[in-house]
Amino acid sequence: MTYVILQSCCNDASCVAVCPVDCIHPTPDEPNFMQAEMLHIDPETCIDCGACADECPVDAIQLDDDLAEDQRAYLDLNAQYYEALPMTCTSAVDNPKPWRTDDFSDLRVAVVGSGPAGFYAAKDLQTLRVAQVEVFDRLLTPYGLARFGVAPDHQATKGVTAMFQSLGKKKNLHVNLGIDVGQHISHAELLEHHDAVIYAVGASLDRQLGIEGEDLVGSHAANEFVAWYNGHPEYANHQFDLSGERAVIIGNGNVALDIARMLLANTDHLEKTDMAQHALDALQNSNIREVVVVGRRGPAQAAYTNPEILALLSHEGIDVIIDQTEAATDDITQTILDDRRTESSVRAKVRSAQEAATRIASGARKRLVLRYLHSPVKFDGREGRLDSVTLVRNRLELLEDGTVVAVRTSTTEEMKANIVFRSVGYRGSSVSDVPFDDHQGIIPNLDGKVIDPHTGEPLPGVYVTGWIKRGPTGVIGTNKQCAGQTVDQLLQDHLRGDLTAPIHPAGSVRTLIAERCPDAIGFDEWGRVDTAEQAAGAALSRPRVKFVDTESILVAARGLHDR
Ligand SMILES: Cc1cc2nc3c(=O)[nH]c(=O)nc-3n(C[C@H](O)[C@H](O)[C@H](O)COP(=O)(O)OP(=O)(O)OC[C@H]3O[C@@H](n4cnc5c(N)ncnc54)[C@H](O)[C@@H]3O)c2cc1C
Ligand SMILES: NC(=O)c1ccc[n+]([C@@H]2O[C@H](COP(=O)([O-])OP(=O)(O)OC[C@H]3O[C@@H](n4cnc5c(N)ncnc54)[C@H](OP(=O)(O)O)[C@@H]3O)[C@@H](O)[C@H]2O)c1
């Protein structure tokens, strides 16, 4: 028997550390770890001890004997990784970091952002017994995209927040919710109160396509729809016209697949999740029967990951339609497949698209159409409202550095639709007085040390982690390694004496906050909100019913809520 890693894998790698036979790869020390779609268990080496399954924060590991029929594809996905890439393992234990054994009991660190990256950094520092970790978030609820991004039908993934929640009881860690750094408190003030500041503010904006008609009514950025269905207070009042039968999604990353699933899902299923009630109501009345996901390159370059596409391909009640010519192996794809260095994940994408392209549609009421090799050229409308999307056919071109790019041909097609989602990636935004690279949408840095963009020199005491450090890619656990690297830089700078001690006494930052932001709340008050949401959910057999407006959150935080 062997354990198998499934769809909800978050790459947190907690499993790697507890495996007694090093059968889970890539490990955080291996070069391909940060780009890995998921982790894989080698069935030949696994001794089915179950340590990994016990440790996994998102319930992503199961014994092969217990797999449901639609999960058996993950058995192959795990095994194929080892067929393509025989491993030589280096476990983390082989690389001790001497600077981590020092005494940090005089160190005070501010972490800005309570998403996965901020919490992984805070957890790391808390475990190292630093004197004080002060976490700030502009919202009244913690966890960033783990609450407002991860799809409602991925409840197991949201389980990672339980690990963060447990930090609320630690004496040397304090969470301040409802504090916008740059607005309520400045960067300079944070530095006056701490030895170092780590920015983990994520990337919450959308990227633009730059095409005609992008601003028509009915053309929406993916981040807007995602935040709406997840109950983000700033998006709860947005409106989406779901009266047409077709929706088009531009881009084929995992966010595009999330949106497609939400639009096509059976709402009986969504009713058992923590989807915001306003979104459930709207989706219950939706007429959408067909979702078209448009990727500009071929299946081998699709931005979605295999665990996610496999789950969609076996989704009950949805026909997945793929044009055989768009999934066919052209010369460039053949060259890639013939190259033995090509990752097993690329082969799996080509295989699954080609297999799905041969399927005969069952005539289900709902259809997911996966298009490849097409880009949008313009959106057309009538009286300011979207009416159709014009796509151009692309061909692939292989560049000398191995990159495969989409090149437009002269063949176009028009597709009728009154709603389109632009799911072409997220984008970071600047924090006042902190350097920002507008081109890349990140805070400029060297391995997590923020640098002055003009001189390239590190700014003492200023660090960055997560999406605002690397750009908007990677799953939740990717941020654990990312945060670890940033914390390592901070510790080494501290030991070298490069940090400036705070000029204000410990705890004084909270006095400042209390004066300026009477509505800010701490983790204890968030605990009340959390309990109230879960209690409301329990009554309806749902994990929680989210509060979607600031006033209700504050009422629950003060213990005045009577649901
Ligand atoms: C739609 C979507 C679905 C996803 N689904 C999955 C999934 O199923 N599984 C998975 O493993 N990964 C998933 N991911 C990826 C995962 O969510 C990210 O890797 C992760 O959230 C990035 O963490 P972060 O901390 O850098 O950013 P975020 O999670 O965005 O956190 C940033 C935090 O900073 C706060 N902040 C911003 N500005 C300020 C400021 N000025 N002052 C104070 N606070 C501030 C924000 O309020 C936020 O709480 C998904 C991503 C998206 C977009
Ligand atoms: N379940 C999960 O684990 C989960 C769920 C959601 C998100 N996430 C993660 O979150 C990260 C962000 O996901 P994402 O989907 O927002 O981003 P993404 O993976 O970067 O995908 C962006 C998509 O937009 C396309 N695109 C970009 N510019 C375009 C243009 N001008 N015209 C047409 N297409 C364009 C890209 O095509 P090219 O590839 O050709 O550039 C790609 O298909 C990813 O790392 C993802 O894995 C994970």
JSON list of C-alpha atoms and ligand atoms in Angstrom, two decimals, residues 154 207 209 250-255 258 296-297 303 308 423-426 467 472-475, ligand 2:
[
{"chain": "A", "resi": 154, "resn": "HIS", "atom": "CA", "xyz": [-11.99, 23.82, -1.46]},
{"chain": "A", "resi": 207, "resn": "ARG", "atom": "CA", "xyz": [-3.89, 42.81, -14.63]},
{"chain": "A", "resi": 209, "resn": "LEU", "atom": "CA", "xyz": [-5.57, 42.97, -21.18]},
{"chain": "A", "resi": 250, "resn": "ILE", "atom": "CA", "xyz": [-9.86, 34.73, -20.58]},
{"chain": "A", "resi": 251, "resn": "GLY", "atom": "CA", "xyz": [-6.77, 32.93, -19.24]},
{"chain": "A", "resi": 252, "resn": "ASN", "atom": "CA", "xyz": [-6.54, 29.28, -18.16]},
{"chain": "A", "resi": 253, "resn": "GLY", "atom": "CA", "xyz": [-4.86, 29.42, -14.74]},
{"chain": "A", "resi": 254, "resn": "ASN", "atom": "CA", "xyz": [-6.31, 27.89, -11.60]},
{"chain": "A", "resi": 255, "resn": "VAL", "atom": "CA", "xyz": [-8.29, 31.04, -10.87]},
{"chain": "A", "resi": 258, "resn": "ASP", "atom": "CA", "xyz": [-12.19, 28.15, -9.90]},
{"chain": "A", "resi": 296, "resn": "ARG", "atom": "CA", "xyz": [-3.60, 31.60, -25.47]},
{"chain": "A", "resi": 297, "resn": "ARG", "atom": "CA", "xyz": [-1.13, 28.70, -25.79]},
{"chain": "A", "resi": 303, "resn": "ALA", "atom": "CA", "xyz": [-1.37, 27.63, -16.60]},
{"chain": "A", "resi": 308, "resn": "GLU", "atom": "CA", "xyz": [-7.14, 21.08, -10.56]},
{"chain": "A", "resi": 423, "resn": "SER", "atom": "CA", "xyz": [-8.46, 35.95, -15.39]},
{"chain": "A", "resi": 424, "resn": "VAL", "atom": "CA", "xyz": [-4.97, 36.89, -16.55]},
{"chain": "A", "resi": 425, "resn": "GLY", "atom": "CA", "xyz": [-3.27, 37.15, -13.19]},
{"chain": "A", "resi": 426, "resn": "TYR", "atom": "CA", "xyz": [-3.26, 39.32, -10.09]},
{"chain": "A", "resi": 467, "resn": "TRP", "atom": "CA", "xyz": [3.09, 37.39, -3.56]},
{"chain": "A", "resi": 472, "resn": "PRO", "atom": "CA", "xyz": [1.25, 36.49, -7.90]},
{"chain": "A", "resi": 473, "resn": "THR", "atom": "CA", "xyz": [2.12, 32.82, -8.34]},
{"chain": "A", "resi": 474, "resn": "GLY", "atom": "CA", "xyz": [2.29, 29.82, -6.09]},
{"chain": "A", "resi": 475, "resn": "VAL", "atom": "CA", "xyz": [0.00, 27.96, -3.75]},
{"chain": "B", "resi": 2, "resn": "LIG", "atom": "N1", "xyz": [-6.43, 25.37, -6.39]},
{"chain": "B", "resi": 2, "resn": "LIG", "atom": "C1", "xyz": [-5.32, 25.98, -6.37]},
{"chain": "B", "resi": 2, "resn": "LIG", "atom": "O1", "xyz": [-4.35, 25.41, -5.98]},
{"chain": "B", "resi": 2, "resn": "LIG", "atom": "C2", "xyz": [-5.25, 27.40, -6.85]},
{"chain": "B", "resi": 2, "resn": "LIG", "atom": "C3", "xyz": [-6.41, 28.09, -7.17]},
{"chain": "B", "resi": 2, "resn": "LIG", "atom": "C4", "xyz": [-6.32, 29.39, -7.66]},
{"chain": "B", "resi": 2, "resn": "LIG", "atom": "C5", "xyz": [-5.07, 29.97, -7.81]},
{"chain": "B", "resi": 2, "resn": "LIG", "atom": "N2", "xyz": [-3.96, 29.26, -7.47]},
{"chain": "B", "resi": 2, "resn": "LIG", "atom": "C6", "xyz": [-2.63, 29.80, -7.73]},
{"chain": "B", "resi": 2, "resn": "LIG", "atom": "O2", "xyz": [-2.65, 31.22, -7.74]},
{"chain": "B", "resi": 2, "resn": "LIG", "atom": "C7", "xyz": [-1.73, 31.69, -8.74]},
{"chain": "B", "resi": 2, "resn": "LIG", "atom": "C8", "xyz": [-2.42, 32.71, -9.63]},
{"chain": "B", "resi": 2, "resn": "LIG", "atom": "O3", "xyz": [-3.36, 32.06, -10.49]},
{"chain": "B", "resi": 2, "resn": "LIG", "atom": "P1", "xyz": [-3.97, 32.80, -11.77]},
{"chain": "B", "resi": 2, "resn": "LIG", "atom": "O4", "xyz": [-4.87, 31.85, -12.42]},
{"chain": "B", "resi": 2, "resn": "LIG", "atom": "O5", "xyz": [-4.47, 34.14, -11.35]},
{"chain": "B", "resi": 2, "resn": "LIG", "atom": "O6", "xyz": [-2.68, 33.16, -12.62]},
{"chain": "B", "resi": 2, "resn": "LIG", "atom": "P2", "xyz": [-1.79, 32.30, -13.65]},
{"chain": "B", "resi": 2, "resn": "LIG", "atom": "O7", "xyz": [-1.64, 30.90, -13.22]},
{"chain": "B", "resi": 2, "resn": "LIG", "atom": "O8", "xyz": [-0.56, 33.11, -13.83]},
{"chain": "B", "resi": 2, "resn": "LIG", "atom": "O9", "xyz": [-2.63, 32.29, -15.02]},
{"chain": "B", "resi": 2, "resn": "LIG", "atom": "C9", "xyz": [-2.81, 33.45, -15.77]},
{"chain": "B", "resi": 2, "resn": "LIG", "atom": "C10", "xyz": [-3.40, 33.09, -17.13]},
{"chain": "B", "resi": 2, "resn": "LIG", "atom": "O10", "xyz": [-3.63, 34.29, -17.86]},
{"chain": "B", "resi": 2, "resn": "LIG", "atom": "C11", "xyz": [-3.05, 34.15, -19.15]},
{"chain": "B", "resi": 2, "resn": "LIG", "atom": "N3", "xyz": [-2.70, 35.47, -19.66]},
{"chain": "B", "resi": 2, "resn": "LIG", "atom": "C12", "xyz": [-1.87, 36.40, -19.13]},
{"chain": "B", "resi": 2, "resn": "LIG", "atom": "N4", "xyz": [-1.84, 37.50, -19.89]},
{"chain": "B", "resi": 2, "resn": "LIG", "atom": "C13", "xyz": [-2.68, 37.27, -20.94]},
{"chain": "B", "resi": 2, "resn": "LIG", "atom": "C14", "xyz": [-3.06, 38.03, -22.06]},
{"chain": "B", "resi": 2, "resn": "LIG", "atom": "N5", "xyz": [-2.59, 39.26, -22.26]},
{"chain": "B", "resi": 2, "resn": "LIG", "atom": "N6", "xyz": [-3.91, 37.47, -22.94]},
{"chain": "B", "resi": 2, "resn": "LIG", "atom": "C15", "xyz": [-4.40, 36.23, -22.76]},
{"chain": "B", "resi": 2, "resn": "LIG", "atom": "N7", "xyz": [-4.07, 35.46, -21.69]},
{"chain": "B", "resi": 2, "resn": "LIG", "atom": "C16", "xyz": [-3.22, 35.97, -20.79]},
{"chain": "B", "resi": 2, "resn": "LIG", "atom": "C17", "xyz": [-1.84, 33.27, -18.92]},
{"chain": "B", "resi": 2, "resn": "LIG", "atom": "O11", "xyz": [-1.39, 32.73, -20.14]},
{"chain": "B", "resi": 2, "resn": "LIG", "atom": "P3", "xyz": [0.16, 32.36, -20.34]},
{"chain": "B", "resi": 2, "resn": "LIG", "atom": "O12", "xyz": [0.41, 31.16, -19.49]},
{"chain": "B", "resi": 2, "resn": "LIG", "atom": "O13", "xyz": [0.28, 32.13, -21.78]},
{"chain": "B", "resi": 2, "resn": "LIG", "atom": "O14", "xyz": [0.95, 33.57, -19.85]},
{"chain": "B", "resi": 2, "resn": "LIG", "atom": "C18", "xyz": [-2.47, 32.23, -18.01]},
{"chain": "B", "resi": 2, "resn": "LIG", "atom": "O15", "xyz": [-3.24, 31.32, -18.73]},
{"chain": "B", "resi": 2, "resn": "LIG", "atom": "C19", "xyz": [-1.21, 30.49, -9.47]},
{"chain": "B", "resi": 2, "resn": "LIG", "atom": "O16", "xyz": [0.06, 30.12, -8.98]},
{"chain": "B", "resi": 2, "resn": "LIG", "atom": "C20", "xyz": [-2.22, 29.42, -9.15]},
{"chain": "B", "resi": 2, "resn": "LIG", "atom": "O17", "xyz": [-1.71, 28.10, -9.20]},
{"chain": "B", "resi": 2, "resn": "LIG", "atom": "C21", "xyz": [-4.03, 27.99, -7.01]}
]
